């Protein structure tokens, strides 16, 4: 797996270059196109979560505000659908292709086709593991390893005064997806030095509420004495809450829950004490993506890696920000 992350902290809405990259060298037209003459093809993962819905809405809004034509496709969490969509954008001759890869692997062929056609590609939200970094111009999105570390740090602090074993169920995101791989890695990295923490079960809930519920139901049967659920997103955590309540237990008390995203439903559950801690993953990538598209089309240099700014939320912090939460 390619590691895009080097532990750099985000300090603004946009940040950070690992290496610079000439857009023109990556297929940018280098021309002086007006926004209304630019066409962008965006291949979205699907509509699996509240985060994804907010992301889609924001991307569409940003391109409409910018007066840039956006061709949008929803891959329904299937890589083959995304590859088809990208091929169709190539044959339509769009100016830029942006996409959020369902999984990390298996993109080299289609990315090479885009490159051969002179169409620059912007990775949005999720990374690919291609060795050849010239296959895309830039990657805009979160530092998922850092998110996993933040979740682990909260746990370590929460149990700092206890030597008792802490049994953890991990609800993984889509198998092979960058956020699932990286959030597991960051979390494991932080808890590994204290033997009282044990991940007793780890299974995918595919980033969906139904998946989170189903997996938790099954795993609670084999692990009735679990202390903590670490869920790779809010939706699976919300599904876990349903399963825990149906098992006659109190989420947030009998079983502590940590999630990632901070969408409204998750933050509401946090404010109610059903979730104990949320690591933010910012879905509002639209304006940054538009900026990158304009630069790439103009042949300007863009950063190879753009990291979004994110925070974390406790129950008190969730109560404070909830009234103004956009998504
Ligand atoms: O890639 C971002 C992740 O994908 C979000 O955390 C999750 O909710 C979504 O489905």
GROMACS .gro file of C-alpha atoms and ligand atoms in nm:
model
  337
    1UNK     CA    1   0.000   0.000   0.000
    2UNK     CA    2   0.126   0.342  -0.087
    3UNK     CA    3   0.176   0.565   0.213
    4UNK     CA    4   0.081   0.920   0.137
    5UNK     CA    5   0.104   1.012   0.495
    6UNK     CA    6   0.408   1.131   0.679
    7UNK     CA    7   0.252   1.251   0.998
    8UNK     CA    8   0.232   1.612   0.885
    9UNK     CA    9  -0.030   1.821   1.063
   10UNK     CA   10  -0.280   2.014   0.858
   11UNK     CA   11  -0.275   2.382   0.940
   12UNK     CA   12  -0.513   2.539   0.695
   13UNK     CA   13  -0.795   2.454   0.462
   14UNK     CA   14  -0.534   2.326   0.225
   15UNK     CA   15  -0.184   2.222   0.292
   16UNK     CA   16   0.127   2.043   0.207
   17UNK     CA   17   0.331   1.915  -0.079
   18UNK     CA   18   0.532   1.602  -0.085
   19UNK     CA   19   0.647   1.681  -0.436
   20UNK     CA   20   0.541   1.948  -0.679
   21UNK     CA   21   0.391   1.839  -1.008
   22UNK     CA   22   0.348   2.021  -1.331
   23UNK     CA   23  -0.011   2.001  -1.450
   24UNK     CA   24   0.097   2.043  -1.808
   25UNK     CA   25   0.330   1.745  -1.775
   26UNK     CA   26   0.039   1.542  -1.640
   27UNK     CA   27  -0.194   1.624  -1.921
   28UNK     CA   28  -0.326   1.971  -1.830
   29UNK     CA   29  -0.417   2.172  -2.137
   30UNK     CA   30  -0.200   2.466  -2.035
   31UNK     CA   31  -0.465   2.677  -2.209
   32UNK     CA   32  -0.668   2.972  -2.092
   33UNK     CA   33  -1.017   2.819  -2.073
   34UNK     CA   34  -1.308   3.008  -1.919
   35UNK     CA   35  -1.489   2.814  -1.643
   36UNK     CA   36  -1.795   2.763  -1.865
   37UNK     CA   37  -1.576   2.588  -2.122
   38UNK     CA   38  -1.432   2.338  -1.872
   39UNK     CA   39  -1.588   1.991  -1.840
   40UNK     CA   40  -1.506   1.767  -1.545
   41UNK     CA   41  -1.601   1.399  -1.504
   42UNK     CA   42  -1.645   1.292  -1.143
   43UNK     CA   43  -1.670   0.920  -1.057
   44UNK     CA   44  -1.812   0.894  -0.705
   45UNK     CA   45  -1.790   0.584  -0.483
   46UNK     CA   46  -2.162   0.557  -0.412
   47UNK     CA   47  -2.407   0.675  -0.148
   48UNK     CA   48  -2.304   0.439   0.131
   49UNK     CA   49  -2.290   0.688   0.418
   50UNK     CA   50  -2.395   1.028   0.549
   51UNK     CA   51  -2.039   1.141   0.477
   52UNK     CA   52  -2.068   1.039   0.113
   53UNK     CA   53  -2.403   1.216   0.071
   54UNK     CA   54  -2.253   1.536   0.216
   55UNK     CA   55  -1.947   1.500  -0.008
   56UNK     CA   56  -2.155   1.454  -0.324
   57UNK     CA   57  -2.376   1.751  -0.238
   58UNK     CA   58  -2.074   1.973  -0.173
   59UNK     CA   59  -1.892   1.873  -0.491
   60UNK     CA   60  -2.203   1.940  -0.704
   61UNK     CA   61  -2.262   2.274  -0.529
   62UNK     CA   62  -1.902   2.388  -0.576
   63UNK     CA   63  -1.896   2.315  -0.950
   64UNK     CA   64  -2.233   2.483  -0.999
   65UNK     CA   65  -2.111   2.792  -0.810
   66UNK     CA   66  -1.797   2.797  -1.026
   67UNK     CA   67  -1.996   2.767  -1.349
   68UNK     CA   68  -1.802   2.454  -1.450
   69UNK     CA   69  -1.985   2.163  -1.612
   70UNK     CA   70  -1.975   1.848  -1.396
   71UNK     CA   71  -2.052   1.503  -1.531
   72UNK     CA   72  -2.133   1.288  -1.228
   73UNK     CA   73  -2.157   0.911  -1.186
   74UNK     CA   74  -2.234   0.695  -0.881
   75UNK     CA   75  -2.046   0.361  -0.882
   76UNK     CA   76  -2.261   0.199  -0.613
   77UNK     CA   77  -1.943   0.090  -0.434
   78UNK     CA   78  -1.831  -0.123  -0.730
   79UNK     CA   79  -1.488  -0.074  -0.882
   80UNK     CA   80  -1.598  -0.202  -1.224
   81UNK     CA   81  -1.864   0.071  -1.239
   82UNK     CA   82  -1.605   0.335  -1.158
   83UNK     CA   83  -1.370   0.206  -1.425
   84UNK     CA   84  -1.656   0.215  -1.679
   85UNK     CA   85  -1.739   0.572  -1.579
   86UNK     CA   86  -1.375   0.681  -1.613
   87UNK     CA   87  -1.350   0.517  -1.957
   88UNK     CA   88  -1.665   0.695  -2.063
   89UNK     CA   89  -1.521   1.031  -1.946
   90UNK     CA   90  -1.206   0.954  -2.146
   91UNK     CA   91  -1.405   0.882  -2.460
   92UNK     CA   92  -1.609   1.201  -2.409
   93UNK     CA   93  -1.282   1.397  -2.392
   94UNK     CA   94  -1.349   1.580  -2.063
   95UNK     CA   95  -1.085   1.829  -1.945
   96UNK     CA   96  -1.025   1.669  -1.605
   97UNK     CA   97  -1.132   1.344  -1.436
   98UNK     CA   98  -1.176   1.339  -1.059
   99UNK     CA   99  -1.262   1.028  -0.864
  100UNK     CA  100  -1.273   0.877  -0.518
  101UNK     CA  101  -1.147   0.518  -0.561
  102UNK     CA  102  -1.367   0.251  -0.403
  103UNK     CA  103  -1.055   0.047  -0.329
  104UNK     CA  104  -0.683   0.127  -0.346
  105UNK     CA  105  -0.567  -0.132  -0.601
  106UNK     CA  106  -0.632  -0.207  -0.965
  107UNK     CA  107  -0.630   0.137  -1.124
  108UNK     CA  108  -0.310   0.144  -1.328
  109UNK     CA  109  -0.461   0.039  -1.662
  110UNK     CA  110  -0.745   0.290  -1.667
  111UNK     CA  111  -0.524   0.568  -1.528
  112UNK     CA  112  -0.273   0.495  -1.805
  113UNK     CA  113  -0.557   0.526  -2.059
  114UNK     CA  114  -0.644   0.869  -1.917
  115UNK     CA  115  -0.280   0.973  -1.928
  116UNK     CA  116  -0.242   0.853  -2.288
  117UNK     CA  117  -0.551   1.059  -2.377
  118UNK     CA  118  -0.391   1.366  -2.213
  119UNK     CA  119  -0.660   1.393  -1.946
  120UNK     CA  120  -0.532   1.482  -1.599
  121UNK     CA  121  -0.675   1.286  -1.305
  122UNK     CA  122  -0.734   1.426  -0.955
  123UNK     CA  123  -0.777   1.171  -0.675
  124UNK     CA  124  -1.043   1.298  -0.439
  125UNK     CA  125  -1.092   1.173  -0.083
  126UNK     CA  126  -0.922   0.833  -0.130
  127UNK     CA  127  -0.583   0.721  -0.256
  128UNK     CA  128  -0.471   0.454  -0.504
  129UNK     CA  129  -0.167   0.232  -0.451
  130UNK     CA  130  -0.018   0.285  -0.800
  131UNK     CA  131   0.361   0.288  -0.800
  132UNK     CA  132   0.360   0.535  -1.088
  133UNK     CA  133   0.263   0.870  -0.939
  134UNK     CA  134   0.258   1.033  -1.283
  135UNK     CA  135  -0.078   0.858  -1.340
  136UNK     CA  136  -0.252   1.130  -1.137
  137UNK     CA  137  -0.188   1.498  -1.088
  138UNK     CA  138  -0.274   1.534  -0.722
  139UNK     CA  139  -0.453   1.371  -0.431
  140UNK     CA  140  -0.694   1.584  -0.227
  141UNK     CA  141  -0.828   1.434   0.094
  142UNK     CA  142  -0.787   1.339   0.458
  143UNK     CA  143  -0.496   1.181   0.636
  144UNK     CA  144  -0.668   0.853   0.730
  145UNK     CA  145  -0.375   0.711   0.927
  146UNK     CA  146  -0.379   1.024   1.140
  147UNK     CA  147  -0.753   0.976   1.197
  148UNK     CA  148  -0.691   0.623   1.325
  149UNK     CA  149  -0.420   0.754   1.555
  150UNK     CA  150  -0.654   1.016   1.698
  151UNK     CA  151  -0.907   0.741   1.777
  152UNK     CA  152  -0.634   0.533   1.945
  153UNK     CA  153  -0.505   0.829   2.144
  154UNK     CA  154  -0.848   0.895   2.291
  155UNK     CA  155  -0.876   0.531   2.394
  156UNK     CA  156  -0.535   0.526   2.558
  157UNK     CA  157  -0.623   0.839   2.755
  158UNK     CA  158  -0.969   0.710   2.850
  159UNK     CA  159  -0.821   0.396   3.007
  160UNK     CA  160  -0.502   0.554   3.140
  161UNK     CA  161  -0.595   0.485   3.503
  162UNK     CA  162  -0.691   0.120   3.458
  163UNK     CA  163  -0.485  -0.196   3.418
  164UNK     CA  164  -0.786  -0.414   3.335
  165UNK     CA  165  -0.804  -0.572   2.990
  166UNK     CA  166  -0.986  -0.362   2.728
  167UNK     CA  167  -1.158  -0.575   2.463
  168UNK     CA  168  -1.221  -0.401   2.134
  169UNK     CA  169  -1.437  -0.481   1.833
  170UNK     CA  170  -1.328  -0.302   1.517
  171UNK     CA  171  -1.589  -0.230   1.249
  172UNK     CA  172  -1.386  -0.194   0.931
  173UNK     CA  173  -1.481   0.008   0.627
  174UNK     CA  174  -1.494  -0.142   0.277
  175UNK     CA  175  -1.227  -0.409   0.240
  176UNK     CA  176  -0.935  -0.273   0.037
  177UNK     CA  177  -1.045   0.092   0.067
  178UNK     CA  178  -0.781   0.342   0.175
  179UNK     CA  179  -0.975   0.470   0.479
  180UNK     CA  180  -1.034   0.114   0.604
  181UNK     CA  181  -0.669   0.017   0.566
  182UNK     CA  182  -0.526   0.341   0.704
  183UNK     CA  183  -0.767   0.388   0.995
  184UNK     CA  184  -0.694   0.034   1.113
  185UNK     CA  185  -0.322   0.097   1.079
  186UNK     CA  186  -0.319   0.428   1.269
  187UNK     CA  187  -0.530   0.288   1.552
  188UNK     CA  188  -0.320  -0.030   1.586
  189UNK     CA  189  -0.002   0.176   1.586
  190UNK     CA  190  -0.116   0.374   1.892
  191UNK     CA  191  -0.258   0.091   2.104
  192UNK     CA  192   0.012  -0.168   2.027
  193UNK     CA  193   0.242  -0.068   2.312
  194UNK     CA  194  -0.009  -0.140   2.588
  195UNK     CA  195  -0.098  -0.509   2.616
  196UNK     CA  196  -0.423  -0.440   2.801
  197UNK     CA  197  -0.578  -0.337   2.467
  198UNK     CA  198  -0.690  -0.629   2.255
  199UNK     CA  199  -0.882  -0.621   1.928
  200UNK     CA  200  -1.091  -0.935   1.983
  201UNK     CA  201  -1.274  -0.912   1.649
  202UNK     CA  202  -1.243  -0.703   1.335
  203UNK     CA  203  -1.485  -0.729   1.045
  204UNK     CA  204  -1.607  -0.516   0.757
  205UNK     CA  205  -1.944  -0.341   0.771
  206UNK     CA  206  -1.874  -0.182   0.428
  207UNK     CA  207  -1.916   0.172   0.570
  208UNK     CA  208  -2.297   0.127   0.588
  209UNK     CA  209  -2.537   0.149   0.881
  210UNK     CA  210  -2.695  -0.187   0.792
  211UNK     CA  211  -2.349  -0.345   0.771
  212UNK     CA  212  -2.247  -0.204   1.109
  213UNK     CA  213  -2.562  -0.335   1.271
  214UNK     CA  214  -2.537  -0.681   1.120
  215UNK     CA  215  -2.169  -0.727   1.207
  216UNK     CA  216  -2.216  -0.596   1.563
  217UNK     CA  217  -2.512  -0.831   1.621
  218UNK     CA  218  -2.301  -1.128   1.522
  219UNK     CA  219  -1.985  -1.018   1.704
  220UNK     CA  220  -2.166  -0.939   2.028
  221UNK     CA  221  -2.279  -1.301   2.041
  222UNK     CA  222  -1.922  -1.429   2.028
  223UNK     CA  223  -1.781  -1.143   2.239
  224UNK     CA  224  -2.046  -1.054   2.499
  225UNK     CA  225  -1.785  -0.898   2.730
  226UNK     CA  226  -1.654  -0.643   2.479
  227UNK     CA  227  -1.566  -0.299   2.622
  228UNK     CA  228  -1.519  -0.081   2.315
  229UNK     CA  229  -1.632  -0.061   1.953
  230UNK     CA  230  -1.401   0.127   1.717
  231UNK     CA  231  -1.594   0.198   1.399
  232UNK     CA  232  -1.427   0.331   1.085
  233UNK     CA  233  -1.723   0.561   1.022
  234UNK     CA  234  -2.030   0.709   1.192
  235UNK     CA  235  -2.282   0.508   0.992
  236UNK     CA  236  -2.148   0.170   1.105
  237UNK     CA  237  -2.129   0.308   1.460
  238UNK     CA  238  -2.496   0.408   1.437
  239UNK     CA  239  -2.580   0.057   1.322
  240UNK     CA  240  -2.379  -0.078   1.617
  241UNK     CA  241  -2.586   0.139   1.855
  242UNK     CA  242  -2.905  -0.027   1.726
  243UNK     CA  243  -2.755  -0.374   1.776
  244UNK     CA  244  -2.631  -0.290   2.126
  245UNK     CA  245  -2.971  -0.153   2.231
  246UNK     CA  246  -3.149  -0.456   2.087
  247UNK     CA  247  -2.914  -0.674   2.295
  248UNK     CA  248  -3.043  -0.493   2.606
  249UNK     CA  249  -2.722  -0.296   2.663
  250UNK     CA  250  -2.657   0.078   2.684
  251UNK     CA  251  -2.433   0.218   2.409
  252UNK     CA  252  -2.176   0.466   2.539
  253UNK     CA  253  -2.191   0.310   2.888
  254UNK     CA  254  -2.182  -0.071   2.872
  255UNK     CA  255  -1.987  -0.047   2.550
  256UNK     CA  256  -1.793   0.267   2.458
  257UNK     CA  257  -1.801   0.370   2.093
  258UNK     CA  258  -1.545   0.562   1.888
  259UNK     CA  259  -1.626   0.657   1.529
  260UNK     CA  260  -1.485   0.861   1.241
  261UNK     CA  261  -1.663   1.128   1.027
  262UNK     CA  262  -1.868   1.363   1.250
  263UNK     CA  263  -2.179   1.384   1.031
  264UNK     CA  264  -2.496   1.520   1.194
  265UNK     CA  265  -2.642   1.182   1.293
  266UNK     CA  266  -2.313   1.076   1.448
  267UNK     CA  267  -2.273   1.405   1.631
  268UNK     CA  268  -2.629   1.378   1.762
  269UNK     CA  269  -2.552   1.032   1.902
  270UNK     CA  270  -2.233   1.174   2.056
  271UNK     CA  271  -2.425   1.462   2.216
  272UNK     CA  272  -2.671   1.204   2.358
  273UNK     CA  273  -2.384   0.999   2.504
  274UNK     CA  274  -2.442   0.696   2.279
  275UNK     CA  275  -2.109   0.754   2.104
  276UNK     CA  276  -1.813   0.858   2.323
  277UNK     CA  277  -1.571   1.019   2.078
  278UNK     CA  278  -1.566   1.114   1.710
  279UNK     CA  279  -1.268   1.184   1.487
  280UNK     CA  280  -1.366   1.427   1.214
  281UNK     CA  281  -1.329   1.344   0.844
  282UNK     CA  282  -1.422   1.648   0.639
  283UNK     CA  283  -1.646   1.575   0.336
  284UNK     CA  284  -1.657   1.938   0.218
  285UNK     CA  285  -1.397   1.903  -0.056
  286UNK     CA  286  -1.586   2.082  -0.336
  287UNK     CA  287  -1.420   2.425  -0.331
  288UNK     CA  288  -1.070   2.281  -0.302
  289UNK     CA  289  -1.142   2.046  -0.592
  290UNK     CA  290  -1.268   2.333  -0.808
  291UNK     CA  291  -0.950   2.531  -0.733
  292UNK     CA  292  -0.733   2.237  -0.830
  293UNK     CA  293  -0.930   2.180  -1.152
  294UNK     CA  294  -0.889   2.545  -1.255
  295UNK     CA  295  -0.515   2.533  -1.190
  296UNK     CA  296  -0.466   2.204  -1.369
  297UNK     CA  297  -0.659   2.324  -1.674
  298UNK     CA  298  -0.456   2.645  -1.677
  299UNK     CA  299  -0.136   2.440  -1.672
  300UNK     CA  300  -0.035   2.573  -1.332
  301UNK     CA  301   0.169   2.377  -1.083
  302UNK     CA  302  -0.032   2.204  -0.808
  303UNK     CA  303   0.074   2.026  -0.492
  304UNK     CA  304   0.099   1.648  -0.529
  305UNK     CA  305  -0.079   1.602  -0.196
  306UNK     CA  306  -0.343   1.831  -0.043
  307UNK     CA  307  -0.460   1.738   0.309
  308UNK     CA  308  -0.787   1.862   0.455
  309UNK     CA  309  -0.806   2.021   0.797
  310UNK     CA  310  -0.982   1.813   1.062
  311UNK     CA  311  -1.047   1.797   1.435
  312UNK     CA  312  -1.203   1.564   1.696
  313UNK     CA  313  -1.517   1.590   1.911
  314UNK     CA  314  -1.606   1.499   2.269
  315UNK     CA  315  -1.967   1.496   2.391
  316UNK     CA  316  -1.947   1.858   2.514
  317UNK     CA  317  -1.790   1.978   2.189
  318UNK     CA  318  -2.059   1.799   1.987
  319UNK     CA  319  -2.333   1.976   2.183
  320UNK     CA  320  -2.167   2.310   2.109
  321UNK     CA  321  -2.125   2.271   1.734
  322UNK     CA  322  -2.436   2.068   1.650
  323UNK     CA  323  -2.674   2.363   1.598
  324UNK     CA  324  -2.450   2.499   1.319
  325UNK     CA  325  -2.339   2.167   1.170
  326UNK     CA  326  -2.391   2.182   0.790
  327UNK     CA  327  -2.407   1.810   0.726
  328LIG     O1  328  -1.356   0.788   0.221
  328LIG     C1  329  -1.420   0.849   0.327
  328LIG     C2  330  -1.505   0.749   0.398
  328LIG     O2  331  -1.595   0.692   0.307
  328LIG     C3  332  -1.592   0.804   0.509
  328LIG     O3  333  -1.533   0.802   0.633
  328LIG     C4  334  -1.703   0.705   0.508
  328LIG     O4  335  -1.814   0.743   0.583
  328LIG     C5  336  -1.726   0.694   0.362
  328LIG     O5  337  -1.812   0.603   0.320
   0.00000   0.00000   0.00000
